[in-house]
Coordinates of C-alpha atoms in Angstrom, one line a residue:
M1 CA 143.9 86.5 51.5
P2 CA 141.1 88.8 52.9
F3 CA 139.7 86.2 55.3
H4 CA 140.9 84.9 58.7
E5 CA 140.6 81.4 60.0
G6 CA 137.1 81.9 61.6
E7 CA 135.6 83.2 58.4
I8 CA 137.2 80.4 56.4
A9 CA 135.9 77.8 58.8
I10 CA 132.3 79.0 58.3
Q11 CA 132.7 79.3 54.6
E12 CA 134.0 75.7 54.3
Q13 CA 131.3 74.4 56.6
V14 CA 128.6 76.0 54.4
G15 CA 130.4 75.0 51.2
V16 CA 130.8 78.5 49.8
K17 CA 134.6 79.1 50.0
S18 CA 135.0 79.7 46.3
M19 CA 132.1 82.1 46.2
A20 CA 133.4 84.0 49.2
N21 CA 136.8 84.4 47.5
R22 CA 135.1 85.9 44.4
V23 CA 133.0 88.3 46.6
G24 CA 136.1 89.1 48.6
K25 CA 137.7 90.6 45.6
G26 CA 135.4 93.6 46.1
I27 CA 137.2 94.4 49.4
H28 CA 139.4 97.5 48.8
P29 CA 142.3 98.8 50.9
F30 CA 141.2 102.4 50.1
I31 CA 138.1 104.5 49.9
F32 CA 137.0 104.3 46.3
D33 CA 135.2 107.1 44.3
S34 CA 131.6 105.9 44.6
A35 CA 132.1 105.4 48.4
I36 CA 133.3 109.0 48.7
E37 CA 130.0 110.3 47.2
F38 CA 127.9 107.9 49.2
L39 CA 129.5 109.0 52.5
K40 CA 129.0 112.7 51.8
G41 CA 125.2 112.4 51.7
L42 CA 124.7 110.5 55.0
P43 CA 123.5 111.9 58.4
L44 CA 124.6 108.8 60.4
I45 CA 127.2 106.1 60.8
I46 CA 127.5 103.0 63.1
V47 CA 130.8 102.4 64.9
A48 CA 132.1 99.1 66.4
S49 CA 134.6 99.5 69.2
C50 CA 136.3 97.5 72.0
D51 CA 136.6 98.6 75.6
S52 CA 139.3 97.9 78.1
Q53 CA 137.7 94.7 79.2
R54 CA 137.6 93.5 75.5
H55 CA 133.9 93.9 75.4
L56 CA 132.5 95.0 72.0
W57 CA 130.0 97.9 71.6
A58 CA 128.1 99.3 68.6
S59 CA 127.4 103.0 68.7
L60 CA 125.6 105.5 66.5
L61 CA 127.0 108.9 65.5
T62 CA 124.9 111.5 63.6
G63 CA 125.5 114.8 61.9
I64 CA 124.5 117.1 59.1
P65 CA 125.2 115.4 55.7
G66 CA 128.8 116.2 54.9
F67 CA 130.0 115.3 58.4
L68 CA 131.5 112.2 56.9
E69 CA 134.4 113.6 54.8
V70 CA 137.0 111.7 52.9
F71 CA 140.3 113.5 53.4
D72 CA 142.2 111.2 51.1
A73 CA 141.9 107.6 49.7
K74 CA 143.0 106.2 53.1
T75 CA 141.4 108.6 55.6
L76 CA 137.8 109.2 56.6
V77 CA 137.1 112.2 58.9
V78 CA 134.0 111.8 61.0
G79 CA 132.9 115.2 62.1
A80 CA 131.2 114.1 65.3
L81 CA 132.1 112.7 68.8
P82 CA 130.2 110.3 71.0
H83 CA 128.2 111.5 74.0
P84 CA 130.1 110.9 77.2
D85 CA 127.5 108.3 78.2
D86 CA 128.1 106.3 75.0
P87 CA 130.6 103.5 75.7
L88 CA 132.4 104.6 72.5
S89 CA 133.6 107.7 74.3
N90 CA 136.0 105.6 76.4
N91 CA 137.1 103.3 73.5
L92 CA 138.9 105.8 71.4
Q93 CA 142.6 105.1 71.9
L94 CA 144.9 106.0 69.0
G95 CA 145.7 102.9 66.9
D96 CA 142.6 101.0 68.1
A97 CA 140.5 99.1 65.5
L98 CA 137.1 100.6 64.6
G99 CA 134.5 99.0 62.3
L100 CA 132.2 101.4 60.6
L101 CA 128.9 100.8 58.7
A102 CA 127.5 103.7 56.6
I103 CA 123.9 103.1 55.7
D104 CA 121.3 104.9 53.7
F105 CA 117.9 103.5 54.7
A106 CA 116.0 105.3 52.0
S107 CA 118.0 103.6 49.2
R108 CA 118.8 100.5 51.1
S109 CA 122.5 101.0 50.5
R110 CA 125.3 100.3 52.9
L111 CA 129.1 100.5 53.0
R112 CA 131.6 98.9 55.4
L113 CA 134.8 100.6 56.3
N114 CA 137.2 98.9 58.8
G115 CA 140.3 100.6 60.0
K116 CA 142.0 102.2 62.9
L117 CA 141.8 105.5 64.8
T118 CA 144.7 107.8 63.9
L119 CA 143.6 111.2 65.3
Q120 CA 141.0 112.6 67.6
T121 CA 140.3 116.3 67.6
N122 CA 137.7 118.5 69.4
D123 CA 135.5 118.1 66.3
G124 CA 135.8 114.4 65.4
L125 CA 137.7 111.4 64.5
H126 CA 140.3 110.5 61.7
I127 CA 140.1 106.9 60.7
E128 CA 142.6 105.1 58.5
A129 CA 140.8 102.7 56.1
N130 CA 142.1 99.2 55.7
E131 CA 139.0 97.5 54.2
V132 CA 136.2 99.2 52.3
F133 CA 133.4 97.3 50.6
G134 CA 129.7 97.4 49.9
N135 CA 127.0 95.1 51.0
C136 CA 123.7 94.1 49.3
P137 CA 120.4 95.8 50.1
K138 CA 118.7 92.7 51.6
Y139 CA 116.7 92.9 54.8
I140 CA 117.0 96.7 55.1
Q141 CA 113.7 98.5 55.9
A142 CA 113.5 101.6 53.8
R143 CA 113.0 104.8 55.9
E144 CA 113.1 108.4 55.0
I145 CA 115.2 110.6 57.4
T146 CA 114.6 114.2 58.4
L147 CA 117.1 116.3 60.2
T148 CA 116.1 117.9 63.5
Q149 CA 117.5 120.7 65.6
D150 CA 119.1 118.2 67.9
V151 CA 121.4 116.8 65.1
Q152 CA 122.2 120.3 64.0
R153 CA 123.0 121.4 67.5
P154 CA 124.3 118.3 69.4
S155 CA 124.9 120.4 72.6
N156 CA 121.1 120.8 72.9
R157 CA 120.7 117.1 73.6
H158 CA 120.4 116.1 77.3
N159 CA 120.7 112.4 77.4
L160 CA 119.0 110.3 80.0
T161 CA 121.0 107.1 80.4
N162 CA 120.1 103.9 82.2
R163 CA 122.7 101.1 82.8
D164 CA 122.1 97.5 84.0
T165 CA 123.2 94.0 83.6
S166 CA 119.9 92.6 82.4
L167 CA 117.0 93.7 80.2
S168 CA 113.9 95.3 81.7
A169 CA 110.4 94.2 80.6
E170 CA 110.1 97.3 78.4
Q171 CA 113.5 96.7 76.8
Q172 CA 112.6 93.1 76.1
S173 CA 109.4 94.3 74.3
W174 CA 111.5 96.8 72.4
I175 CA 113.8 94.1 71.1
A176 CA 111.0 91.6 70.4
N177 CA 109.3 94.2 68.1
A178 CA 112.5 95.5 66.4
D179 CA 112.9 95.2 62.6
T180 CA 116.5 96.5 62.6
F181 CA 119.7 96.1 64.7
F182 CA 123.4 96.3 64.3
I183 CA 126.1 93.9 65.5
A184 CA 129.7 94.7 66.4
S185 CA 132.3 91.9 66.3
A186 CA 136.1 91.7 66.1
Y187 CA 138.9 89.4 65.2
P188 CA 141.4 89.2 68.1
G189 CA 144.4 91.3 67.4
G190 CA 142.9 92.3 64.1
G191 CA 140.0 94.5 62.8
A192 CA 136.5 95.3 64.1
D193 CA 133.3 94.9 62.1
T194 CA 129.8 96.4 62.2
S195 CA 127.0 94.6 60.4
H196 CA 123.3 95.3 59.8
R197 CA 120.6 92.8 60.7
G198 CA 117.0 93.2 59.7
G199 CA 113.7 91.3 59.4
N200 CA 110.0 91.7 60.1
P201 CA 109.1 92.6 63.7
G202 CA 109.5 89.4 65.8
F203 CA 112.5 88.0 63.9
L204 CA 114.5 88.3 67.1
R205 CA 113.3 86.3 70.1
V206 CA 113.8 87.2 73.7
V207 CA 114.4 84.1 75.8
N208 CA 114.7 85.9 79.1
E209 CA 116.2 89.1 80.6
R210 CA 119.7 87.8 79.8
Q211 CA 119.4 85.9 76.5
L212 CA 118.3 86.6 72.9
I213 CA 118.3 84.5 69.8
F214 CA 118.1 85.6 66.2
P215 CA 118.3 84.1 62.8
D216 CA 121.2 84.4 60.3
Y217 CA 119.7 84.7 56.8
S218 CA 121.4 84.1 53.5
G219 CA 123.9 86.9 52.8
N220 CA 127.1 87.7 51.0
M221 CA 128.8 84.4 51.9
M222 CA 131.8 86.1 53.4
F223 CA 130.6 85.5 57.0
N224 CA 132.6 88.3 58.6
T225 CA 130.4 88.4 61.7
L226 CA 129.9 84.7 62.2
G227 CA 133.6 84.2 61.5
N228 CA 134.5 86.7 64.1
I229 CA 132.2 85.0 66.6
T230 CA 133.8 81.6 65.9
V231 CA 137.1 82.9 67.2
N232 CA 135.9 85.7 69.6
P233 CA 132.4 85.4 71.1
S234 CA 132.4 89.0 72.4
V235 CA 129.9 91.1 70.4
G236 CA 127.9 94.3 70.8
L237 CA 124.3 94.9 69.7
L238 CA 122.7 98.3 68.9
F239 CA 118.9 98.7 68.7
P240 CA 117.8 102.1 67.5
D241 CA 114.2 103.1 68.4
F242 CA 113.3 105.0 65.3
E243 CA 110.1 106.5 66.8
A244 CA 111.3 107.5 70.3
D245 CA 114.8 108.9 69.6
R246 CA 116.5 106.4 71.9
T247 CA 119.1 103.6 71.6
L248 CA 119.7 100.4 73.4
Q249 CA 123.3 99.1 73.5
L250 CA 124.1 95.6 74.7
T251 CA 127.5 93.9 75.1
G252 CA 127.8 90.2 75.7
R253 CA 128.7 86.8 74.2
A254 CA 127.4 85.1 71.1
V255 CA 127.4 81.5 69.9
V256 CA 126.5 80.2 66.4
I257 CA 123.8 77.5 66.5
W258 CA 123.8 74.8 63.7
D259 CA 121.1 72.5 65.1
K260 CA 118.6 71.9 62.3
D261 CA 115.5 71.4 64.5
R262 CA 116.1 74.7 66.3
I263 CA 116.8 76.5 63.0
A264 CA 113.6 75.2 61.5
S265 CA 111.5 77.2 64.0
F266 CA 112.8 80.5 62.5
P267 CA 111.4 81.1 59.0
G268 CA 114.2 81.6 56.4
A269 CA 117.0 81.0 58.9
Q270 CA 120.2 79.3 57.7
R271 CA 121.8 79.4 61.2
L272 CA 120.9 80.9 64.6
V273 CA 122.9 83.1 67.0
T274 CA 122.3 83.1 70.7
F275 CA 123.4 86.2 72.7
E276 CA 124.0 86.4 76.4
V277 CA 123.8 89.9 77.9
D278 CA 126.6 91.2 80.1
E279 CA 125.8 95.0 80.1
V280 CA 122.9 97.2 79.0
V281 CA 123.1 100.9 78.2
E282 CA 119.8 102.7 77.3
R283 CA 120.1 106.3 76.1
R284 CA 117.3 108.7 75.4
R285 CA 117.5 111.7 73.0
A286 CA 120.4 109.7 71.5
I287 CA 119.8 110.0 67.7
G288 CA 118.6 113.4 66.8
L289 CA 117.0 112.3 63.5
Q290 CA 113.3 111.9 62.6
F291 CA 112.5 108.6 60.7
G292 CA 109.5 107.9 58.5
S293 CA 107.5 104.7 58.6
P294 CA 109.3 101.6 57.4
E295 CA 108.8 99.9 54.1
Y296 CA 109.7 96.4 54.9
S297 CA 112.2 94.6 52.6
R298 CA 110.7 92.1 50.2
F299 CA 113.5 89.7 51.2
N300 CA 112.4 89.5 54.8
P301 CA 111.3 85.9 55.5
R302 CA 107.7 85.7 56.6

């Protein structure tokens, strides 16, 4: 059975358990052939990790295409290491669970790879794959990506990092205008997950400097993220600023909201998620890629 009790509880509440079981047959315990080719062409990957306080973080690693190399059917080699100011740099203990999301914005394609860290070298990370599966293209804003000198020479990057326990006015505006973010979640004692969330600007709402709320749209019906939240409220959010080469990483606690009146105020929402901020990390010169203007997904609720 590929699902834990939190995922099953959500599936049963929504009435899609049979459908989830069918979709779940696409979860593989190895890296399949089409995934190998997909990974080879990417310049970025998102990584979910857990720190010593059991806080979840979502981080972005970038490199020249080819930096994601499949060593064998069970091993992905990531030819990049996090910047020392990225929380991921302190969360890389051998055997720890990591959840990876490989995404190609241009083709709206994405692949999930969940596993554990088996080796760290001076050049990168070796990850043993336990679950590998694709996701649908819904809600992904298409963007063309151009490599810059920063991604080709990571040592050229001089990050400026700000840390806090609440969101500044500028950061609140950043989030309120975002069309894309990533969410890290985990099952206690089990695996970590990274998921993509997208919509038209304004689909996330900032309640105050410590609280956000965002919709959960119709998806693959497996409910990996919401299932994790049901049994473990710790999550991490990552907001890339595609224009200014910076990232905003948040860690905190999430709750799934089922109240129909509140849900009705968010177009297209099936459920809502509230997020309470515990820590904030803003990093500049953090991506090293140049992104084109977005082509918004036709699936985005309006």
